[in-house]
Coordinates of C-alpha atoms in Angstrom, one line a residue:
X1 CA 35.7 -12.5 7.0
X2 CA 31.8 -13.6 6.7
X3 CA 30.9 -16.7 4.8
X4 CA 29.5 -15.7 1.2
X5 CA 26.2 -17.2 0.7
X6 CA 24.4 -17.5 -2.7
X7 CA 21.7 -18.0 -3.9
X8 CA 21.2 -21.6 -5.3
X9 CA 17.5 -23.0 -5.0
X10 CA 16.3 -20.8 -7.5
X11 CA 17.2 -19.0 -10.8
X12 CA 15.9 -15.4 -12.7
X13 CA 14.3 -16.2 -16.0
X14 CA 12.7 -14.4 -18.7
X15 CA 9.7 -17.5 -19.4
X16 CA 7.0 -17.0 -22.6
X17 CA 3.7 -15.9 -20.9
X18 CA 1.8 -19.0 -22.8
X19 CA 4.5 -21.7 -21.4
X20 CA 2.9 -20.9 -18.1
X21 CA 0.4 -22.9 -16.1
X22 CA -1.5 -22.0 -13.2
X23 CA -3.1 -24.6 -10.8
X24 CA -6.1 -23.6 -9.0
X25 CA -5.8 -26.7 -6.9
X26 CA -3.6 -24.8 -4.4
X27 CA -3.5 -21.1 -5.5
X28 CA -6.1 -18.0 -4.6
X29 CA -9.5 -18.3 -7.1
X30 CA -8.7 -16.3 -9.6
X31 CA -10.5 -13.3 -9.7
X32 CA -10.7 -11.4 -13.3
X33 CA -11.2 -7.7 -11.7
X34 CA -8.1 -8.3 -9.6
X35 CA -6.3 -9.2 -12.9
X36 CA -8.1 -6.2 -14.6
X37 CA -6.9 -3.6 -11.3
X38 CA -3.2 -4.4 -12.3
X39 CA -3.7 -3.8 -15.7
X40 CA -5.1 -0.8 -15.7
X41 CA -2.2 0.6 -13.2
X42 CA 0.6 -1.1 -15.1
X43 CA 3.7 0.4 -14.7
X44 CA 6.5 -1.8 -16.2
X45 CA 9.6 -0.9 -13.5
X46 CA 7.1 -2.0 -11.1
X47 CA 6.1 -5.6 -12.5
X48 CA 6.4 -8.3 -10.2
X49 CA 8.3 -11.3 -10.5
X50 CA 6.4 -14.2 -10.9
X51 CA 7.1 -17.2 -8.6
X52 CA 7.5 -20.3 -10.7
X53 CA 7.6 -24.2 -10.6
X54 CA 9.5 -25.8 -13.2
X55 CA 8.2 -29.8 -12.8
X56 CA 10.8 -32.4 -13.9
X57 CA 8.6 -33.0 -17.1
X58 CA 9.7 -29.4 -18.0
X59 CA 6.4 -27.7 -17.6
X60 CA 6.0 -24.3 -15.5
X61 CA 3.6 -24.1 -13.1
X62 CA 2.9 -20.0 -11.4
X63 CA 3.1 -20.4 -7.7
X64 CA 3.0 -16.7 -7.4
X65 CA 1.6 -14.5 -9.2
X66 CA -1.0 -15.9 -11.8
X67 CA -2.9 -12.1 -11.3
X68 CA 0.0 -10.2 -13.1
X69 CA 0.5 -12.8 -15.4
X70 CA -3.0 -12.5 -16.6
X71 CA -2.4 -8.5 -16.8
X72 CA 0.9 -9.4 -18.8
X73 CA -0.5 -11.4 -21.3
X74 CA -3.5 -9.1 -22.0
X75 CA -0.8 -6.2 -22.0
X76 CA 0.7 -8.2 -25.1
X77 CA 3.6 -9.4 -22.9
X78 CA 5.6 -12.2 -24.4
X79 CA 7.9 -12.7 -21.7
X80 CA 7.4 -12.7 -17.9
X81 CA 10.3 -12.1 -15.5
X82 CA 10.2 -15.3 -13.2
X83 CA 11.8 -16.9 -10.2
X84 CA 12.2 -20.4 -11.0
X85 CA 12.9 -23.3 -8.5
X86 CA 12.8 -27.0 -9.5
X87 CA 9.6 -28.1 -8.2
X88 CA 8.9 -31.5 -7.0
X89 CA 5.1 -31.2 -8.0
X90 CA 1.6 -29.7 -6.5
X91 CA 2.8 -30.3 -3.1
X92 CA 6.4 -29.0 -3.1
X93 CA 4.3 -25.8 -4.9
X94 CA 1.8 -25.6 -2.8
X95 CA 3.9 -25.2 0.4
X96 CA 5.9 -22.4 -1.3
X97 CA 2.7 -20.8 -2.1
X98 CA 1.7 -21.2 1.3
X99 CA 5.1 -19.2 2.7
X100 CA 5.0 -16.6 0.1
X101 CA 1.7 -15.5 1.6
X102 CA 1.6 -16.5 5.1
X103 CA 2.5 -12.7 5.5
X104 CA 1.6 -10.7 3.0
X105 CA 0.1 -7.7 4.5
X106 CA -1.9 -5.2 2.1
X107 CA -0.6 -1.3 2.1
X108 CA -2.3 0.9 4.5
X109 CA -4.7 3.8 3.3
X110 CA -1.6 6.0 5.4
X111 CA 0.9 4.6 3.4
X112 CA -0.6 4.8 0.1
X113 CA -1.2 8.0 0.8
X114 CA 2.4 8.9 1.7
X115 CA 4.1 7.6 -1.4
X116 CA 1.0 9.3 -3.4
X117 CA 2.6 12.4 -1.7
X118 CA 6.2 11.5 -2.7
X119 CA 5.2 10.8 -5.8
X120 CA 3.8 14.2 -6.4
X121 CA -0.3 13.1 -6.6
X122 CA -2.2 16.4 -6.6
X123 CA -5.2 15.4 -4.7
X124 CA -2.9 13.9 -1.6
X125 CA -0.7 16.8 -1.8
X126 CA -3.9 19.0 -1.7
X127 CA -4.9 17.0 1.5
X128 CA -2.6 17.8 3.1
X129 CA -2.0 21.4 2.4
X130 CA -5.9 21.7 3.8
X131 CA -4.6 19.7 7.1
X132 CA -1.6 21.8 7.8
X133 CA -3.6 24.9 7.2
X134 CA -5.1 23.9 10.3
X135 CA -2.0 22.9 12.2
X136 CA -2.5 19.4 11.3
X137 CA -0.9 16.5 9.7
X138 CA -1.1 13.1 8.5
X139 CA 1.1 10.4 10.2
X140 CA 0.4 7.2 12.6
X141 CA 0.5 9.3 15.8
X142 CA -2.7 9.0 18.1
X143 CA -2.3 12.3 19.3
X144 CA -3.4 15.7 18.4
X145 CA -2.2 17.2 15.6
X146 CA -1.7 14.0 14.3
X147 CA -4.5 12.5 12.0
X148 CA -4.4 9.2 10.7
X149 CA -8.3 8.7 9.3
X150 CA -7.1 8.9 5.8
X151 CA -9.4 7.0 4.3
X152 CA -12.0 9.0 5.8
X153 CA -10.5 12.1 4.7
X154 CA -9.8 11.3 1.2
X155 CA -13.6 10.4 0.5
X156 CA -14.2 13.7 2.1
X157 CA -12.3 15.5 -0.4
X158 CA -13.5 13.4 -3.0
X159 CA -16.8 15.3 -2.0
X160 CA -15.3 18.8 -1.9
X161 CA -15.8 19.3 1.9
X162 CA -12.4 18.5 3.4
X163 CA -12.5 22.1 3.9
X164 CA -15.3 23.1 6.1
X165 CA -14.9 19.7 7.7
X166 CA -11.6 20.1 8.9
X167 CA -12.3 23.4 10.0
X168 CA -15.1 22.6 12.0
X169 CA -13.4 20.2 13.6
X170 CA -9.9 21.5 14.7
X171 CA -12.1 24.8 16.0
X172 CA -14.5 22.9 18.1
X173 CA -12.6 20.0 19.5
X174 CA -9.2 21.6 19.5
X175 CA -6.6 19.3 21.0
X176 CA -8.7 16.5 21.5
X177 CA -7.1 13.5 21.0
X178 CA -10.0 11.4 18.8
X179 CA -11.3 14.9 16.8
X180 CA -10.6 13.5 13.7
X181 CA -11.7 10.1 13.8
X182 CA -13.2 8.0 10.8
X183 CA -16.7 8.6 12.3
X184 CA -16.6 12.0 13.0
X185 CA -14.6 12.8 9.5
X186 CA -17.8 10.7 7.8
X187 CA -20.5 11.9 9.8
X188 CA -19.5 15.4 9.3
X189 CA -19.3 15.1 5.5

């Protein structure tokens, strides 16, 4: 039988929203659109959990997270769900901001685009109907049928001219591998 491991460097907490600190000393500048973006796409099952340091003087310090925070509090937020380890101070903080975001990699245009889909969004599921018309589809494949320029063909729709532009494309340069790339998508529309 495997050896049980728990958890024990850190507890779940709900923490009031104006106990906690943020110091810029080590974290990203803050950026008030950034904080603004996740308010205005709020969804509550989403929220993150913050990343806390509680300092032996008692005090809270965000190590993660200061963004939503800011979108909770303007949300009128009184609690914030938070991770809490016992912090040792600014340096102890600053390295487990610094490992929390070593590899934080931002969601692709494909993927967004994919859970959009999932999720039921009209204008991907429209964007797609247009490429299958056409024999196509959206994935990460390089080859023909697959399409991944989505990006590209999002701000073509966006325009109304997904359309013409796909079908100009899969008649004239049928099978070819780079057809649909972001500069041909663009320079088309």
């Amino acid at each position: 039988m495997k050896d049980v491991k728990n958890f024990d460097s850190f507890v779940l907490e709900m923490i009031p929203v104006d106990k906690l600190q943020s110091a810029q000393s080590y974290q990203r500048l803050f950026k008030p659109y950034h904080a603004k973006k996740i308010k205005s796409e709020w969804y509550e099952m989403a929220a993150p959990v913050l990343v806390v340091g509680r300092r032996s003087d008692g005090s809270c310090w965000i190590v993660d997270g200061q963004h939503s925070h800011d979108a909770m509090k303007e949300l009128g937020y009184t609690t914030a769900p938070c991770k809490v380890f016992a912090s040792d101070g600014p340096e102890h903080e600053a390295k487990v901001f610094r490992i929390c975001n070593r590899g934080r990699k931002a969601i692709t245009r494909l993927e967004l685009h994919q859970a959009l889909k999932v999720e039921g969004d009209k204008d991907a599921l429209a964007i797609d109907a247009i490429m299958q018309e056409h024999g196509l589809q959206i994935s990460n494949g390089s080859a023909w049928p697959n399409v991944k320029c989505v990006g590209a063909l999002e701000d073509c729709y966006q325009k109304g001219q997904l359309p013409v532009v796909v079908s100009v494309l899969s008649e004239a340069w049928r099978g070819l591998d780079d057809a649909f790339s972001v500069w041909t998508v663009r320079g088309l529309s």
